[in-house]
Amino acid sequence: MTYDLVIRGTLVLPDGPSENSWLAVSAGKITAIGIGNAPDARASFDAGSDYVIPGVVDGQTHACSYGGLPGIRSTTRSAIAGGVTTIVDMPYDNPAPLNTVERLDEKVAAIREHAHCHVALYGTVMPGQGMEDIDPLIVGGVVAFKISTFESSPTRFPRITSEQMLDIFTALSDTVIPLGVHNEDQEIVRARIAAAKAEGKNGIEAHSASRPPAAELAATAHFLELGAAAGAHAHIVHLTTARGFQLVDNYLADGFRSTGELCVHYLWFDPERDGPELGAKMKVNPPIRPGQIDALWGEITAGRVAFVSSDHSSWPIDNKFTPSIFDAGAGVPGLETLLPAFYTAAEVQGLDAPTVTVEQLCERPARFFGLWPEKGAIRLGADADLTVLARKPQTWDSSKAHDELRWSPFDGRQFSVTVERTYLAGELAYDGTAVLNQPGQGQYVRRGHSHWFE
Amino acid sequence: MTYDLVIRGTLVLPDGPSENSWLAVSAGKITAIGIGNAPDARASFDAGSDYVIPGVVDGQTHACSYGGLPGIRSTTRSAIAGGVTTIVDMPYDNPAPLNTVERLDEKVAAIREHAHCHVALYGTVMPGQGMEDIDPLIVGGVVAFKISTFESSPTRFPRITSEQMLDIFTALSDTVIPLGVHNEDQEIVRARIAAAKAEGKNGIEAHSASRPPAAELAATAHFLELGAAAGAHAHIVHLTTARGFQLVDNYLADGFRSTGELCVHYLWFDPERDGPELGAKMKVNPPIRPGQIDALWGEITAGRVAFVSSDHSSWPIDNKFTPSIFDAGAGVPGLETLLPAFYTAAEVQGLDAPTVTVEQLCERPARFFGLWPEKGAIRLGADADLTVLARKPQTWDSSKAHDELRWSPFDGRQFSVTVERTYLAGELAYDGTAVLNQPGQGQYVRRGHSHWFE
Amino acid sequence: MTYDLVIRGTLVLPDGPSENSWLAVSAGKITAIGIGNAPDARASFDAGSDYVIPGVVDGQTHACSYGGLPGIRSTTRSAIAGGVTTIVDMPYDNPAPLNTVERLDEKVAAIREHAHCHVALYGTVMPGQGMEDIDPLIVGGVVAFKISTFESSPTRFPRITSEQMLDIFTALSDTVIPLGVHNEDQEIVRARIAAAKAEGKNGIEAHSASRPPAAELAATAHFLELGAAAGAHAHIVHLTTARGFQLVDNYLADGFRSTGELCVHYLWFDPERDGPELGAKMKVNPPIRPGQIDALWGEITAGRVAFVSSDHSSWPIDNKFTPSIFDAGAGVPGLETLLPAFYTAAEVQGLDAPTVTVEQLCERPARFFGLWPEKGAIRLGADADLTVLARKPQTWDSSKAHDELRWSPFDGRQFSVTVERTYLAGELAYDGTAVLNQPGQGQYVRRGHSHWFE
Amino acid sequence: MTYDLVIRGTLVLPDGPSENSWLAVSAGKITAIGIGNAPDARASFDAGSDYVIPGVVDGQTHACSYGGLPGIRSTTRSAIAGGVTTIVDMPYDNPAPLNTVERLDEKVAAIREHAHCHVALYGTVMPGQGMEDIDPLIVGGVVAFKISTFESSPTRFPRITSEQMLDIFTALSDTVIPLGVHNEDQEIVRARIAAAKAEGKNGIEAHSASRPPAAELAATAHFLELGAAAGAHAHIVHLTTARGFQLVDNYLADGFRSTGELCVHYLWFDPERDGPELGAKMKVNPPIRPGQIDALWGEITAGRVAFVSSDHSSWPIDNKFTPSIFDAGAGVPGLETLLPAFYTAAEVQGLDAPTVTVEQLCERPARFFGLWPEKGAIRLGADADLTVLARKPQTWDSSKAHDELRWSPFDGRQFSVTVERTYLAGELAYDGTAVLNQPGQGQYVRRGHSHWFE
């Protein structure tokens, strides 16, 4: 028997790093893991002391919010270059969101045409739409649903009423499918933005106050209670303060299914320190808050964060160069920085960086979205989606990124590690310089068997 | 020294009943309390083994929602006959609510003209109104503010937006003044009522489902979180399920100022048992839920209920005789039944009825609204607002009530006690048959020094 | 009607001080309480703005451990001069403890002959004694039982085995009677003392280490678990560290009846600060620990201390003047310093001193030992055992004390208050200078109806 | 590269069973794990769908309590036949316990001569012995220390005083070494046995009451508190009731290092059901209690049981055939039944039996005693100590066991699985019928790096 591929290095296994080890791949699956001498294979790579980790599963990507379904191509190319082998794509596509089986079919077709990495999909429900499309979408393999309490766009990213939220929760209550939410109280945010504009404010320093923690937390509490009333899994896709995770934890303690997610920029940036330099380049919603970084890492070590994602958005930089912060697009590119940025910050916090990175970026999102054990772990039988992470410091330069966007809030930031190689289903997809695989080699990934509240 | 008045009987003191006791009154205050032989006095009453309790403080009355400010007259007359010596009146007066000092002055003038019992006042803020009237109203003596998350009337009882709620909480955050809320999510309730109507439902059995617990609880969670964010005291004026009190308790445990209140009808009626008989006569909002009575008593004994009130509304019965439950007015008369109904139900639950009655109907509301120790307790120096409660069973008959309304959901119910006498400031105001005092003898009561989170 | 006695002043009532008030006494009971003008009486005293409090109930006194039953005379005389109107006397009398009805009868007879103040009694069980005397002693009125895990004297104060402890707990499990314990592990203490002696140590600084917290806490845990196993009320008569109260609290949280007591010297002295001055004069068992004062006050404010007592022992000073600390008697006189010392220290801690003093020295011990509501509160029908506490600073001087002992660890300490008068059953027993009442005027007090876990 | 050994089957990996899998061994270590086709090897075994698990680590064995050090031979032979590849042997050897380096050296020599399986060692301290031998024993590799609060034998298994316990805890406080305890209060047990004898009781039904839960729990609480005081790791080697685990958990919650262990017989037998059949054959100390089986499984699923062991004792059956239960030896043979009995009972409880079995019998004891990751898991680099567990039902028959004892409380019990093969360091040691390896092939195992409170 000869394996298709053998990779040697420090494997980051579910219970920690194993040095001088190897894994072998057959037919796109990990079929053996060993220590010491490696067996023969048709192809091999020796990573030396570098880390070999499961490909990252980014739980929150917006591939198609700007360029529509073809946006999958550049987004997934960037993913591969960032060591991300599966993205969980949000439903708010341009011009219309994924809310029917027809739209699902179109998006799956686009994945088959464009995707460099694997793609799992969120679905949504539009205002006025009944619940009859939910079950077919679940049958079609969506991993979760998402709605918003704030209208970012009436056609693409609308606000869902309390009544419809309750209906969706009720429809999902007998399933393991989470309902995620973009959690901002629309009345507060609109009033505060109007007030800020009236006062002539227009810089990033006015952004957090215009969408205050109270707006985020009240929407969160309201959503969690509706989920509790219906008995469904309520998931907050981004929480920017420790109080948010305390809220989620209260619901858990009361016996309800609730979870909260973090994005890597909340763990890196502080508007007071970085706002003057970055301006709209760090505008995301809900906003990054001053003085929260250490508290949010505390939530991670306390086990209260479901997983960490990129919330990657494919906005061109023009979208950011607006006279007023309130006209700038919200969101940042992030697929190529997610892994090195998270690892580096974990190291700064004094954590066991390889272990916590694999936990938060690979295993936990895979379990959450029903993709484990095929994704998210170096274990027997898992898909051979793999990333080689070199202990090679780098300064981030978005002009060398693979997303065609050419900007990033991380520009100039030091990372302690570098993505050296990415394998998809056992084939080399990125060699540290170029994305080598072809559009369409990534696959549509349906929800499998794992779930969060087992 | 001769006292103005001496009353003998079983005094229900703060630490329990004291038999064969007496209290003495001078200049409208309790100036002595004794056991055994009583001193001389200009007037005296011997209640024998009946209870002498502090006059009830009803924390939630709607005196003026139907007949406007003159409604104070019949409402407070009914209060006196019910052993209630102080009402805390809600701001939603007809035709316009109490939201300015000018309106406060008008209402205080109406109290001076009409009130048989003492009256403390809630204020409110109207949509679009700024925060500049809040401080003057506090200076003017209002004991709390109330708003609603549901529009019962655009001019009298409007919905307040999240943004304005947050502003009010912020304005109150440095004070001990609670912000109360009528807690129902408007979107859910409106949609559910429309759906029920579309299905041709029109009876009381459709009422609770049309305003489901989820609507009440989501509004509650949202409100509590805004209060927490601002650091203010958030008060839920009625919770109909144990989950509601659990929510309030979570906020308390997290270090925030939160409280929840019960009304006596939630402790007495069940729509499944009583709906067929009572129909719209038991319609209140949020609705009385099936199967909650024992659980809510559990919350009382666990100490998680701030206090119990009547939520008395002065609707004529015509308001209830509508073809559809959805057109019927919400609310019930309750000032004359509050005390005997609560006492009787406490006894049925096996509790120490006189002690828990004084606690929930007298001492706790008095402390809550800043009226203690002048009100709410038989103690030295307190106002001589007193009620004699006879251990004389009665069957309730609203035709003999003093509120001019001539209907009650309690008609035909057995009470184990009867209000025998009511004294206001040491003067006999009710003798078991007739209200003896004059309109205007009740006083406007300003917020004093006690507060809930001492 | 004319009262026997009226006292005016600032009455410290169960819910706090009431200025310009009075109480009236008839036939030895408090029969009226008032504010403002006082009624006529055969005798009266005006305390002005000084405090009038319920007579102190000292929950832990050793009246007869040195001089035998006649020791009651000087001990209770000292009590009266200290504002203590009831002592709960320990059973370890010289030469033999109170463990039978015969011994109870003798002690009650001695009380009738000697007592200046009221006396309630602890009983005990001797090694080898069966359980058959327990019920008769309860019938005879003992308020609690006490045993020791350490042998202070084989005949007077012996160690009780685990087996016998379990038997006693079992015998008490269906009652409300607490079993108290002197809680020190004998093996550890004996070994440590032997080791200290072998090392030539002999000063107070070696005392705490020779009976380390571990010895105290292990005996405590062992005792609490036996009580839990039997379902009886386990009471630790002195805990010297916050950990001890945490232990007690764990048992309470697990649903068992457990309590812990403090003595005032643990709240005043620190061996590191006071040891060089006081030496054996501050030797008590378990020892006063370094650095615990603030933590123990924290336990009081957290409500985890059942009550505070004196642990008064009538040792002559010769008993302390020994070459080695290990030969010195343990225990201190304390009945005359308990009240002013506790009040002063509470004030230093920034607490509401009159309220917390009445709570910890009067009401709580009275409730604990079944003496409430006759003792422990100024309330209608209570016994007129009263103390006038003047806001007059004093420097303690044991040479003026009334206990014939002429020494105290408090000598030279500043107290912010002074015991001005003590009344027993409505009669003046101490006038600030001399004890006026006669031996035998104090009564034997049997356990009544109150109990701790109601 | 050719492996020494390949085993195919359903591998029970740390995160669950993996079917159709294999592991490869080189030089006694697991060097590769795979799924599907297996590589070549000098030896191979195909277990089909049977389980391949890590060799069991029995955390509590008494190999030498009867036959002295040579007892290692038959005990470890039995272990191998039971799928146990490492025993943690207790120090109470006949005629003298392991309490010095000299004794350690003798026992290690005996292991080298006699052991069929690996052996880790507990040490102890004898009455009167100083602490000077503790550090050398730790250097010598003992994995834990054990003492008893009850004297089973003055020379072999003595009671240790509180004082000495505290000294041992103090000596261990800076280490990760646990101090285990046989937890029974000697005074209670001796008194109760004397009483039972006096009443003429002599059957197994009197056993539990003669050593009541109170005796066990009071000794447990006392021991835990001493450990807490010293800051050391306190381990209870057997707890027979859920209350015991609650106690341990309270100490954990208070921040102290505490753990509790179960033995498999507490999870299988009930004296009321099994006593009449088994009599002294089920006598162990502390006794098996009536009605505890389900509650104890509840502790396992709640994660409050450190691990499950056999408490194997090598008593000949004569030791049990005594006229009185009080004269019978305590303890049962258990190495050959531990694995199938635990697995079977877990299955009956509806648990995921292979996973929970590996967790409780392999991984957790290995982590506890510092033997992980070399022992306790099928993972890269671990020692190739492996057991093949066939899904083949059997009825236990001790006459076919390998321990020379020829009796067992499990005789006639149905097990759902059978130990099919045992490998030690990659070599076949048991083939389902005969123990194949030689005395001395088992090794002395020193404490390594893992510890419980990491």
CSV table of N, CA and C in Angstrom, one decimal, chain A residues 146-193:
chain,number,residue,atom,x,y,z
A,146,LYS,N,-29.4,32.7,9.5
A,146,LYS,CA,-29.0,34.0,10.1
A,146,LYS,C,-30.0,35.1,9.8
A,147,ILE,N,-30.3,35.9,10.7
A,147,ILE,CA,-31.1,37.1,10.5
A,147,ILE,C,-30.5,38.3,11.1
A,148,SER,N,-31.1,39.4,10.9
A,148,SER,CA,-30.6,40.7,11.5
A,148,SER,C,-31.7,41.4,12.2
A,149,THR,N,-31.3,42.1,13.3
A,149,THR,CA,-32.2,43.0,13.9
A,149,THR,C,-32.1,44.4,13.4
A,150,PHE,N,-31.2,44.6,12.5
A,150,PHE,CA,-30.9,45.9,11.9
A,150,PHE,C,-30.9,45.8,10.4
A,151,GLU,N,-31.5,46.8,9.8
A,151,GLU,CA,-31.5,46.8,8.3
A,151,GLU,C,-30.3,47.4,7.7
A,152,SER,N,-29.4,46.6,7.2
A,152,SER,CA,-28.2,47.2,6.5
A,152,SER,C,-28.6,47.5,5.0
A,153,SER,N,-29.5,46.7,4.5
A,153,SER,CA,-30.0,46.9,3.1
A,153,SER,C,-31.4,46.3,3.1
A,154,PRO,N,-32.3,47.0,2.6
A,154,PRO,CA,-33.7,46.4,2.6
A,154,PRO,C,-33.8,45.2,1.8
A,155,THR,N,-33.1,45.0,0.7
A,155,THR,CA,-33.2,43.8,-0.1
A,155,THR,C,-32.2,42.7,0.2
A,156,ARG,N,-31.1,43.1,0.7
A,156,ARG,CA,-30.0,42.2,0.8
A,156,ARG,C,-29.8,41.8,2.3
A,157,PHE,N,-30.0,42.7,3.2
A,157,PHE,CA,-29.6,42.5,4.6
A,157,PHE,C,-30.7,43.2,5.5
A,158,PRO,N,-31.9,42.7,5.4
A,158,PRO,CA,-33.0,43.5,6.1
A,158,PRO,C,-33.2,43.2,7.6
A,159,ARG,N,-33.9,44.0,8.2
A,159,ARG,CA,-34.3,43.8,9.6
A,159,ARG,C,-35.5,42.8,9.6
A,160,ILE,N,-35.4,41.8,10.6
A,160,ILE,CA,-36.5,40.9,10.7
A,160,ILE,C,-37.3,41.3,12.0
A,161,THR,N,-38.6,41.3,12.0
A,161,THR,CA,-39.4,41.7,13.1
A,161,THR,C,-39.3,40.6,14.2
A,162,SER,N,-39.6,41.0,15.4
A,162,SER,CA,-39.7,40.1,16.5
A,162,SER,C,-40.6,38.9,16.2
A,163,GLU,N,-41.8,39.2,15.6
A,163,GLU,CA,-42.7,38.2,15.3
A,163,GLU,C,-42.1,37.1,14.4
A,164,GLN,N,-41.4,37.6,13.3
A,164,GLN,CA,-40.9,36.6,12.4
A,164,GLN,C,-39.7,35.9,13.1
A,165,MET,N,-38.9,36.5,13.9
A,165,MET,CA,-37.9,35.8,14.6
A,165,MET,C,-38.5,34.7,15.5
A,166,LEU,N,-39.5,35.0,16.1
A,166,LEU,CA,-40.2,34.0,17.0
A,166,LEU,C,-40.7,32.8,16.1
A,167,ASP,N,-41.2,33.1,14.9
A,167,ASP,CA,-41.6,32.1,14.0
A,167,ASP,C,-40.4,31.2,13.5
A,168,ILE,N,-39.3,31.9,13.2
A,168,ILE,CA,-38.2,31.1,12.8
A,168,ILE,C,-37.6,30.2,13.9
A,169,PHE,N,-37.5,30.8,15.1
A,169,PHE,CA,-37.1,30.0,16.2
A,169,PHE,C,-38.0,28.8,16.4
A,170,THR,N,-39.3,29.0,16.3
A,170,THR,CA,-40.2,27.9,16.5
A,170,THR,C,-40.0,26.9,15.5
A,171,ALA,N,-39.8,27.3,14.2
A,171,ALA,CA,-39.6,26.3,13.1
A,171,ALA,C,-38.3,25.5,13.4
A,172,LEU,N,-37.3,26.1,14.0
A,172,LEU,CA,-36.0,25.4,14.2
A,172,LEU,C,-36.0,24.7,15.6
A,173,SER,N,-37.0,24.8,16.4
A,173,SER,CA,-36.9,24.4,17.8
A,173,SER,C,-36.6,22.9,17.9
A,174,ASP,N,-37.1,22.1,17.0
A,174,ASP,CA,-36.9,20.7,17.1
A,174,ASP,C,-35.6,20.2,16.4
A,175,THR,N,-34.9,21.1,15.9
A,175,THR,CA,-33.6,20.8,15.2
A,175,THR,C,-32.4,21.2,16.0
A,176,VAL,N,-31.2,20.8,15.4
A,176,VAL,CA,-30.0,21.3,16.0
A,176,VAL,C,-29.4,22.5,15.3
A,177,ILE,N,-30.2,23.0,14.4
A,177,ILE,CA,-29.7,24.2,13.6
A,177,ILE,C,-29.8,25.5,14.3
A,178,PRO,N,-28.7,26.2,14.5
A,178,PRO,CA,-28.7,27.4,15.2
A,178,PRO,C,-29.3,28.6,14.3
A,179,LEU,N,-29.9,29.5,15.0
A,179,LEU,CA,-30.3,30.8,14.3
A,179,LEU,C,-29.3,31.8,14.8
A,180,GLY,N,-28.5,32.3,13.9
A,180,GLY,CA,-27.6,33.4,14.2
A,180,GLY,C,-28.2,34.8,14.0
A,181,VAL,N,-27.6,35.7,14.7
A,181,VAL,CA,-28.2,37.1,14.6
A,181,VAL,C,-27.1,38.1,14.5
A,182,HIS,N,-27.4,39.1,13.6
A,182,HIS,CA,-26.6,40.3,13.7
A,182,HIS,C,-27.4,41.2,14.6
A,183,ASN,N,-26.8,41.5,15.8
A,183,ASN,CA,-27.5,41.9,17.0
A,183,ASN,C,-27.3,43.4,17.3
A,184,GLU,N,-28.1,44.2,16.6
A,184,GLU,CA,-28.0,45.7,17.0
A,184,GLU,C,-29.5,46.2,16.9
A,185,ASP,N,-29.8,46.9,18.0
A,185,ASP,CA,-31.2,47.5,18.1
A,185,ASP,C,-31.3,48.7,17.1
A,186,GLN,N,-32.1,48.5,16.1
A,186,GLN,CA,-32.2,49.5,15.0
A,186,GLN,C,-32.6,50.9,15.5
A,187,GLU,N,-33.6,50.9,16.4
A,187,GLU,CA,-34.0,52.3,16.8
A,187,GLU,C,-32.9,53.1,17.5
A,188,ILE,N,-32.2,52.4,18.3
A,188,ILE,CA,-31.1,53.1,19.0
A,188,ILE,C,-30.0,53.6,18.0
A,189,VAL,N,-29.6,52.6,17.1
A,189,VAL,CA,-28.5,52.9,16.2
A,189,VAL,C,-28.9,54.1,15.3
A,190,ARG,N,-30.1,54.0,14.7
A,190,ARG,CA,-30.5,55.0,13.8
A,190,ARG,C,-30.6,56.4,14.5
A,191,ALA,N,-31.1,56.4,15.7
A,191,ALA,CA,-31.2,57.7,16.4
A,191,ALA,C,-29.9,58.2,16.7
A,192,ARG,N,-29.0,57.4,17.1
A,192,ARG,CA,-27.7,57.8,17.5
A,192,ARG,C,-26.8,58.3,16.4
A,193,ILE,N,-27.0,57.6,15.2
A,193,ILE,CA,-26.3,58.1,14.0
A,193,ILE,C,-26.8,59.4,13.6
